[in-house]
Every structure is written in C-alpha cells, then in structure tokens.
Coordinates of N, CA and C in Angstrom, one line a residue:
M185 N 46.8 -38.1 45.8 CA 47.6 -37.7 44.6 C 47.2 -36.2 44.3
T186 N 48.2 -35.4 44.0 CA 48.0 -34.0 43.7 C 47.8 -33.8 42.3
S187 N 46.8 -33.1 41.9 CA 46.5 -32.8 40.5 C 47.3 -31.5 40.1
A188 N 47.4 -31.3 38.8 CA 48.1 -30.2 38.2 C 47.3 -28.9 38.5
H189 N 46.1 -29.0 39.0 CA 45.3 -27.8 39.2 C 45.4 -27.2 40.6
N190 N 46.3 -27.8 41.4 CA 46.5 -27.2 42.8 C 48.0 -27.2 43.1
R191 N 48.8 -26.6 42.2 CA 50.2 -26.5 42.3 C 50.6 -25.1 42.8
V192 N 51.6 -25.0 43.6 CA 52.1 -23.7 44.0 C 53.6 -23.7 43.6
A193 N 53.9 -22.6 42.9 CA 55.3 -22.3 42.6 C 56.0 -21.6 43.8
V194 N 57.1 -22.1 44.2 CA 57.8 -21.5 45.3 C 59.1 -21.0 44.8
L195 N 59.2 -19.6 44.7 CA 60.3 -19.0 44.0 C 61.3 -18.3 45.1
H196 N 62.6 -18.7 44.9 CA 63.6 -18.1 45.8 C 64.6 -17.3 44.9
G197 N 64.9 -16.1 45.4 CA 65.8 -15.3 44.7 C 67.2 -15.3 45.0
V198 N 67.9 -14.2 44.9 CA 69.3 -14.1 45.0 C 69.8 -14.6 46.4
N199 N 70.9 -15.3 46.4 CA 71.7 -15.8 47.5 C 71.0 -17.0 48.2
F200 N 69.9 -17.5 47.7 CA 69.3 -18.7 48.4 C 70.0 -19.9 48.1
D201 N 70.8 -20.0 47.1 CA 71.7 -21.1 46.8 C 72.7 -21.3 47.9
I202 N 73.0 -20.3 48.6 CA 74.0 -20.4 49.7 C 73.4 -20.1 51.0
L203 N 72.1 -20.4 51.1 CA 71.3 -20.1 52.4 C 72.0 -20.6 53.6
D204 N 72.6 -21.8 53.6 CA 73.2 -22.4 54.7 C 74.5 -21.8 55.1
R205 N 75.0 -20.9 54.3 CA 76.2 -20.2 54.6 C 76.0 -18.8 55.1
R206 N 74.7 -18.4 55.1 CA 74.3 -17.0 55.6 C 74.1 -17.1 57.1
D207 N 74.1 -16.0 57.8 CA 74.0 -15.9 59.3 C 72.9 -16.7 59.8
P208 N 73.2 -17.8 60.5 CA 72.1 -18.7 61.0 C 71.2 -18.0 62.0
A209 N 71.7 -17.0 62.7 CA 70.8 -16.2 63.6 C 69.7 -15.4 62.9
V210 N 70.0 -15.1 61.6 CA 69.1 -14.3 60.8 C 68.2 -15.2 59.9
Y211 N 68.9 -16.2 59.3 CA 68.3 -17.0 58.3 C 68.0 -18.5 58.7
G212 N 68.4 -18.9 59.9 CA 67.9 -20.2 60.4 C 68.9 -21.3 60.2
G213 N 69.9 -21.2 59.4 CA 70.9 -22.3 59.2 C 70.5 -23.4 58.3
L214 N 69.4 -23.4 57.7 CA 69.0 -24.5 56.8 C 69.6 -24.3 55.4
S215 N 69.8 -25.4 54.7 CA 70.2 -25.2 53.3 C 68.9 -25.0 52.5
L216 N 69.0 -24.6 51.3 CA 67.9 -24.5 50.4 C 67.2 -25.8 50.2
A217 N 68.0 -26.9 50.0 CA 67.4 -28.2 49.9 C 66.6 -28.6 51.1
E218 N 67.1 -28.3 52.3 CA 66.4 -28.7 53.5 C 65.1 -27.9 53.6
L219 N 65.2 -26.6 53.3 CA 64.0 -25.7 53.3 C 62.9 -26.2 52.3
E220 N 63.3 -26.6 51.1 CA 62.4 -27.1 50.1 C 61.8 -28.4 50.5
H221 N 62.5 -29.2 51.2 CA 62.0 -30.5 51.7 C 60.9 -30.3 52.7
K222 N 61.1 -29.3 53.6 CA 60.0 -29.0 54.6 C 58.8 -28.4 53.9
V223 N 59.0 -27.5 52.9 CA 57.9 -26.9 52.2 C 57.1 -27.9 51.4
E224 N 57.8 -28.8 50.8 CA 57.2 -29.9 50.0 C 56.3 -30.7 50.9
G225 N 56.7 -31.1 52.1 CA 55.9 -31.8 53.0 C 54.6 -31.1 53.5
W226 N 54.8 -29.8 53.8 CA 53.7 -29.0 54.2 C 52.7 -28.9 53.1
A227 N 53.2 -28.6 51.8 CA 52.3 -28.5 50.7 C 51.5 -29.8 50.5
R228 N 52.2 -30.9 50.5 CA 51.5 -32.2 50.3 C 50.4 -32.4 51.4
A229 N 50.7 -32.1 52.6 CA 49.7 -32.2 53.7 C 48.4 -31.3 53.4
L230 N 48.6 -30.3 52.7 CA 47.5 -29.4 52.3 C 46.8 -29.7 51.0
G231 N 47.3 -30.8 50.4 CA 46.7 -31.1 49.1 C 47.3 -30.3 47.9
L232 N 48.4 -29.8 48.1 CA 49.1 -29.0 47.1 C 50.4 -29.7 46.6
G233 N 50.7 -29.4 45.4 CA 52.0 -29.8 44.8 C 52.9 -28.6 44.8
A234 N 54.1 -28.7 45.2 CA 55.0 -27.6 45.2 C 56.1 -27.8 44.1
I235 N 56.3 -26.7 43.4 CA 57.4 -26.7 42.4 C 58.3 -25.6 42.8
F236 N 59.6 -25.8 42.6 CA 60.6 -24.9 43.2 C 61.5 -24.3 42.1
F237 N 61.9 -23.0 42.3 CA 62.8 -22.3 41.4 C 63.6 -21.4 42.2
Q238 N 64.9 -21.4 41.9 CA 65.9 -20.4 42.5 C 66.8 -19.9 41.5
T239 N 67.1 -18.7 41.5 CA 68.1 -18.1 40.6 C 68.8 -16.9 41.3
N240 N 70.0 -16.6 40.8 CA 70.7 -15.4 41.2 C 70.6 -14.3 40.1
S241 N 69.8 -14.6 39.1 CA 69.7 -13.7 38.0 C 68.3 -13.0 38.0
E242 N 68.2 -11.7 38.1 CA 67.0 -11.0 38.1 C 66.1 -11.3 36.8
G243 N 66.8 -11.3 35.7 CA 66.1 -11.6 34.4 C 65.5 -13.0 34.4
E244 N 66.3 -14.0 34.9 CA 65.7 -15.3 34.9 C 64.5 -15.4 35.9
F245 N 64.6 -14.7 37.0 CA 63.5 -14.7 37.9 C 62.2 -14.1 37.2
C246 N 62.4 -13.0 36.4 CA 61.2 -12.5 35.7 C 60.7 -13.4 34.6
E247 N 61.7 -14.1 33.9 CA 61.3 -15.0 32.9 C 60.5 -16.2 33.4
Y248 N 60.9 -16.7 34.6 CA 60.2 -17.8 35.3 C 58.8 -17.3 35.7
L249 N 58.7 -16.1 36.2 CA 57.4 -15.6 36.6 C 56.5 -15.6 35.3
H250 N 57.0 -15.2 34.2 CA 56.2 -15.2 33.0 C 55.6 -16.6 32.7
R251 N 56.3 -17.7 33.0 CA 55.9 -19.0 32.8 C 55.0 -19.6 33.9
V252 N 55.0 -19.0 35.1 CA 54.4 -19.6 36.2 C 52.9 -19.9 36.0
P253 N 52.1 -19.0 35.3 CA 50.7 -19.4 35.1 C 50.5 -20.7 34.3
E254 N 51.4 -21.1 33.5 CA 51.4 -22.4 32.8 C 51.7 -23.6 33.7
L255 N 52.4 -23.3 34.8 CA 52.9 -24.3 35.7 C 52.2 -24.5 37.0
A256 N 51.6 -23.4 37.5 CA 51.0 -23.4 38.9 C 49.8 -22.5 38.9
D257 N 49.1 -22.6 40.1 CA 47.9 -21.8 40.3 C 48.1 -20.7 41.3
A258 N 49.2 -20.7 42.0 CA 49.5 -19.7 43.0 C 51.1 -19.7 43.2
A259 N 51.5 -18.7 43.9 CA 53.0 -18.6 44.1 C 53.3 -18.2 45.5
V260 N 54.4 -18.7 46.0 CA 55.1 -18.2 47.2 C 56.4 -17.5 46.7
V261 N 56.6 -16.3 47.1 CA 57.7 -15.6 46.5 C 58.6 -15.0 47.7
N262 N 59.8 -15.5 47.7 CA 60.9 -14.9 48.5 C 62.0 -14.5 47.6
A263 N 61.9 -13.3 47.1 CA 62.9 -12.8 46.1 C 64.1 -12.2 46.8
G264 N 64.3 -12.4 48.1 CA 65.5 -11.9 48.8 C 65.5 -10.4 48.6
A265 N 66.7 -9.8 48.4 CA 66.9 -8.4 48.3 C 66.2 -7.7 47.2
W266 N 65.8 -8.5 46.1 CA 65.1 -7.9 45.0 C 63.7 -7.4 45.5
T267 N 63.2 -8.0 46.6 CA 61.9 -7.6 47.1 C 61.8 -6.1 47.3
H268 N 63.0 -5.5 47.6 CA 63.0 -4.1 48.1 C 63.2 -3.1 47.0
Y269 N 63.5 -3.6 45.8 CA 63.8 -2.6 44.7 C 63.5 -3.0 43.3
S270 N 63.2 -4.3 43.0 CA 63.0 -4.7 41.6 C 61.6 -4.5 41.1
R271 N 61.4 -3.4 40.5 CA 60.1 -3.1 39.9 C 59.9 -4.1 38.7
A272 N 60.9 -4.6 38.1 CA 60.8 -5.6 37.0 C 60.1 -6.8 37.5
I273 N 60.6 -7.3 38.7 CA 60.0 -8.5 39.2 C 58.6 -8.3 39.7
A274 N 58.3 -7.1 40.3 CA 57.0 -6.7 40.7 C 56.0 -6.7 39.5
D275 N 56.5 -6.2 38.4 CA 55.7 -6.2 37.2 C 55.4 -7.6 36.7
A276 N 56.4 -8.4 36.7 CA 56.3 -9.8 36.2 C 55.3 -10.6 37.1
L277 N 55.4 -10.3 38.4 CA 54.5 -11.0 39.4 C 53.0 -10.5 39.1
D278 N 52.9 -9.2 38.9 CA 51.5 -8.7 38.6 C 50.9 -9.3 37.4
V279 N 51.7 -9.5 36.3 CA 51.3 -10.1 35.1 C 50.8 -11.5 35.3
T280 N 51.3 -12.2 36.2 CA 50.9 -13.6 36.4 C 49.4 -13.7 36.7
G281 N 48.9 -12.7 37.4 CA 47.4 -12.8 37.8 C 47.1 -13.8 38.8
L282 N 48.1 -14.4 39.4 CA 47.9 -15.5 40.3 C 47.9 -15.0 41.8
P283 N 47.2 -15.7 42.7 CA 47.3 -15.4 44.1 C 48.8 -15.7 44.5
A284 N 49.3 -14.8 45.3 CA 50.7 -15.0 45.7 C 50.9 -14.5 47.1
V285 N 51.9 -15.0 47.8 CA 52.2 -14.6 49.2 C 53.7 -14.4 49.2
E286 N 54.1 -13.2 49.8 CA 55.5 -12.8 50.0 C 56.0 -13.4 51.3
V287 N 57.1 -14.0 51.3 CA 57.7 -14.6 52.5 C 59.1 -14.2 52.7
H288 N 59.5 -14.0 54.0 CA 60.9 -13.7 54.4 C 61.2 -14.5 55.6
L289 N 62.3 -15.2 55.6 CA 62.7 -16.0 56.7 C 63.0 -15.0 57.9
S290 N 63.6 -13.9 57.7 CA 64.0 -13.0 58.8 C 62.9 -12.0 58.9
D291 N 62.9 -11.3 60.0 CA 62.0 -10.2 60.3 C 62.4 -8.9 59.6
V292 N 62.1 -8.7 58.4 CA 62.6 -7.6 57.6 C 62.1 -6.3 58.2
E293 N 61.0 -6.3 59.0 CA 60.5 -5.0 59.6 C 61.4 -4.5 60.7
S294 N 62.2 -5.4 61.3 CA 63.1 -5.0 62.4 C 64.5 -4.9 62.0
R295 N 64.8 -5.0 60.7 CA 66.2 -4.9 60.2 C 66.4 -3.5 59.6
D296 N 67.3 -3.5 58.7 CA 67.7 -2.2 58.0 C 66.4 -1.5 57.5
E297 N 66.4 -0.2 57.5 CA 65.2 0.5 57.0 C 64.9 0.2 55.6
W298 N 65.9 0.0 54.7 CA 65.6 -0.3 53.3 C 64.9 -1.6 53.1
R299 N 65.0 -2.5 54.1 CA 64.3 -3.8 53.9 C 62.8 -3.7 54.2
R300 N 62.4 -2.6 54.8 CA 60.9 -2.5 55.1 C 60.1 -2.2 53.9
L301 N 60.7 -1.7 52.8 CA 60.0 -1.4 51.6 C 59.8 -2.7 50.8
S302 N 58.6 -3.0 50.3 CA 58.4 -4.1 49.4 C 57.7 -3.6 48.2
V303 N 58.4 -3.9 47.0 CA 57.7 -3.5 45.8 C 56.6 -4.4 45.4
F304 N 56.3 -5.5 46.3 CA 55.2 -6.4 46.0 C 53.9 -5.9 46.8
D305 N 54.0 -4.9 47.6 CA 52.8 -4.4 48.3 C 51.7 -4.1 47.3
G306 N 50.5 -4.7 47.6 CA 49.4 -4.5 46.8 C 49.2 -5.6 45.7
L307 N 50.3 -6.4 45.6 CA 50.3 -7.5 44.6 C 50.1 -8.9 45.2
V308 N 50.3 -8.9 46.5 CA 50.3 -10.2 47.2 C 49.1 -10.3 48.2
L309 N 48.7 -11.5 48.5 CA 47.6 -11.7 49.5 C 48.1 -11.3 50.9
A310 N 49.4 -11.6 51.2 CA 49.9 -11.3 52.5 C 51.5 -11.3 52.4
K311 N 52.1 -10.6 53.4 CA 53.5 -10.6 53.6 C 53.8 -11.3 54.9
I312 N 54.6 -12.4 54.9 CA 54.9 -13.1 56.1 C 56.4 -13.0 56.3
S313 N 56.7 -12.5 57.5 CA 58.1 -12.1 57.8 C 58.5 -12.5 59.2
G314 N 59.7 -13.0 59.3 CA 60.2 -13.3 60.7 C 59.8 -14.6 61.3
K315 N 59.2 -15.5 60.6 CA 58.7 -16.7 61.2 C 59.6 -17.9 60.8
G316 N 60.7 -17.6 60.1 CA 61.6 -18.7 59.7 C 60.9 -19.6 58.7
P317 N 61.3 -20.8 58.6 CA 60.6 -21.7 57.7 C 59.1 -21.8 57.9
D318 N 58.6 -21.6 59.1 CA 57.2 -21.7 59.4 C 56.4 -20.7 58.6
G319 N 57.0 -19.6 58.2 CA 56.4 -18.6 57.3 C 55.9 -19.2 56.0
Y320 N 56.6 -20.2 55.5 CA 56.2 -20.9 54.3 C 55.0 -21.7 54.5
R321 N 54.9 -22.4 55.7 CA 53.7 -23.2 56.0 C 52.5 -22.2 56.1
E322 N 52.6 -21.1 56.7 CA 51.5 -20.1 56.8 C 51.1 -19.7 55.4
A323 N 52.1 -19.4 54.5 CA 51.8 -19.0 53.2 C 51.0 -20.1 52.4
L324 N 51.5 -21.3 52.6 CA 50.8 -22.4 51.9 C 49.4 -22.6 52.4
E325 N 49.2 -22.4 53.7 CA 47.8 -22.5 54.3 C 46.9 -21.4 53.7
L326 N 47.4 -20.2 53.6 CA 46.6 -19.1 53.0 C 46.3 -19.4 51.5
L327 N 47.2 -19.9 50.8 CA 47.0 -20.3 49.4 C 46.1 -21.5 49.2
A328 N 46.2 -22.5 50.1 CA 45.3 -23.6 50.0 C 43.9 -23.2 50.3
G329 N 43.7 -22.2 51.2 CA 42.3 -21.7 51.4 C 41.8 -21.0 50.2
K330 N 42.7 -20.2 49.6 CA 42.3 -19.5 48.4 C 41.9 -20.4 47.2
L331 N 42.7 -21.5 47.1 CA 42.5 -22.5 46.0 C 41.4 -23.5 46.4
G332 N 40.9 -23.5 47.6 CA 39.9 -24.4 48.0 C 40.4 -25.8 48.3
T333 N 41.7 -26.0 48.7 CA 42.2 -27.3 49.0 C 42.5 -27.5 50.4
G334 N 42.4 -26.4 51.2 CA 42.8 -26.6 52.6 C 42.0 -25.5 53.4
P335 N 42.5 -25.3 54.7 CA 41.8 -24.4 55.5 C 41.9 -22.9 55.0
A336 N 40.8 -22.2 55.2 CA 40.8 -20.8 54.7 C 41.7 -19.9 55.5

C-alpha cells in the first residue's frame, strides 16, 4: 500500500486531452487515459502513488503547481508547448521546491528549433525526451531513487 509520503504528481499541459488525435508518429497514438494507466502501473511497481492533472489553461496549471507540495513529494511535468516559453509555469514549478523531472513524448531536440528551449532548465533533475511513454517510467525511477522508494 502506498503512503501519502511517496506520491508523485504527473502534470500534463495543453493539448494532452486530445493526445490520441495528435500525430501518432510523433506522439505515439495513446490516449491520455491509456498513458496515465501505464504511468500508474509503473509508479505502483516503484512504491509510488501517482496523481494526475491535465489542463489547457496556463493559469490553472500554475494554480495546480501551487498546491502540489500539499499533494505530492515530487512531480513529473510535461507542460507541452508551455515548456518552451511559460516563465509563469517555470516560476510556479520553482516555488514548489519539489524534485521534478521534465518529460516529452517526442524528441524535442530533433524537432523545430523553438522546441529545444526549456524554461525548466535548472529547475528539474532531468529532461527526458523522445522515449515515448517509457520516458515517464524513467522519470518515475529517478524520482523513486530521490525519494528513497526505488532504484537510484
């Protein structure tokens, strides 16, 4: 049974509600529900509880980040396009003070040049990109190690 002291908030940003309608060659073809189901299983196997949040509103994303320290001990953040320009979200992430990992389904480094910039640089333990859903498993493993519930 997972305690409240080893929960990971998994935050998805803009357009993740229509993930299964986006280019499957880039985003993998999974729905958000299917992705979250996979993430939940990986988290459980690592002794973590996963809680999920998705919004298309930048303000709501910031407000949720303000509450994350009351809900979880770490975060996995896939803010979508906001990753590349939202200083407001970066500031909200910084204020959490929690260990966090940035994840992207696609390989942002090999796509448009503007996608290579991350406003989360220096705020996250790692940036995992281009590994599809498995990037979330890698992020959870890193956080489990940091929280002392799984491999380092």
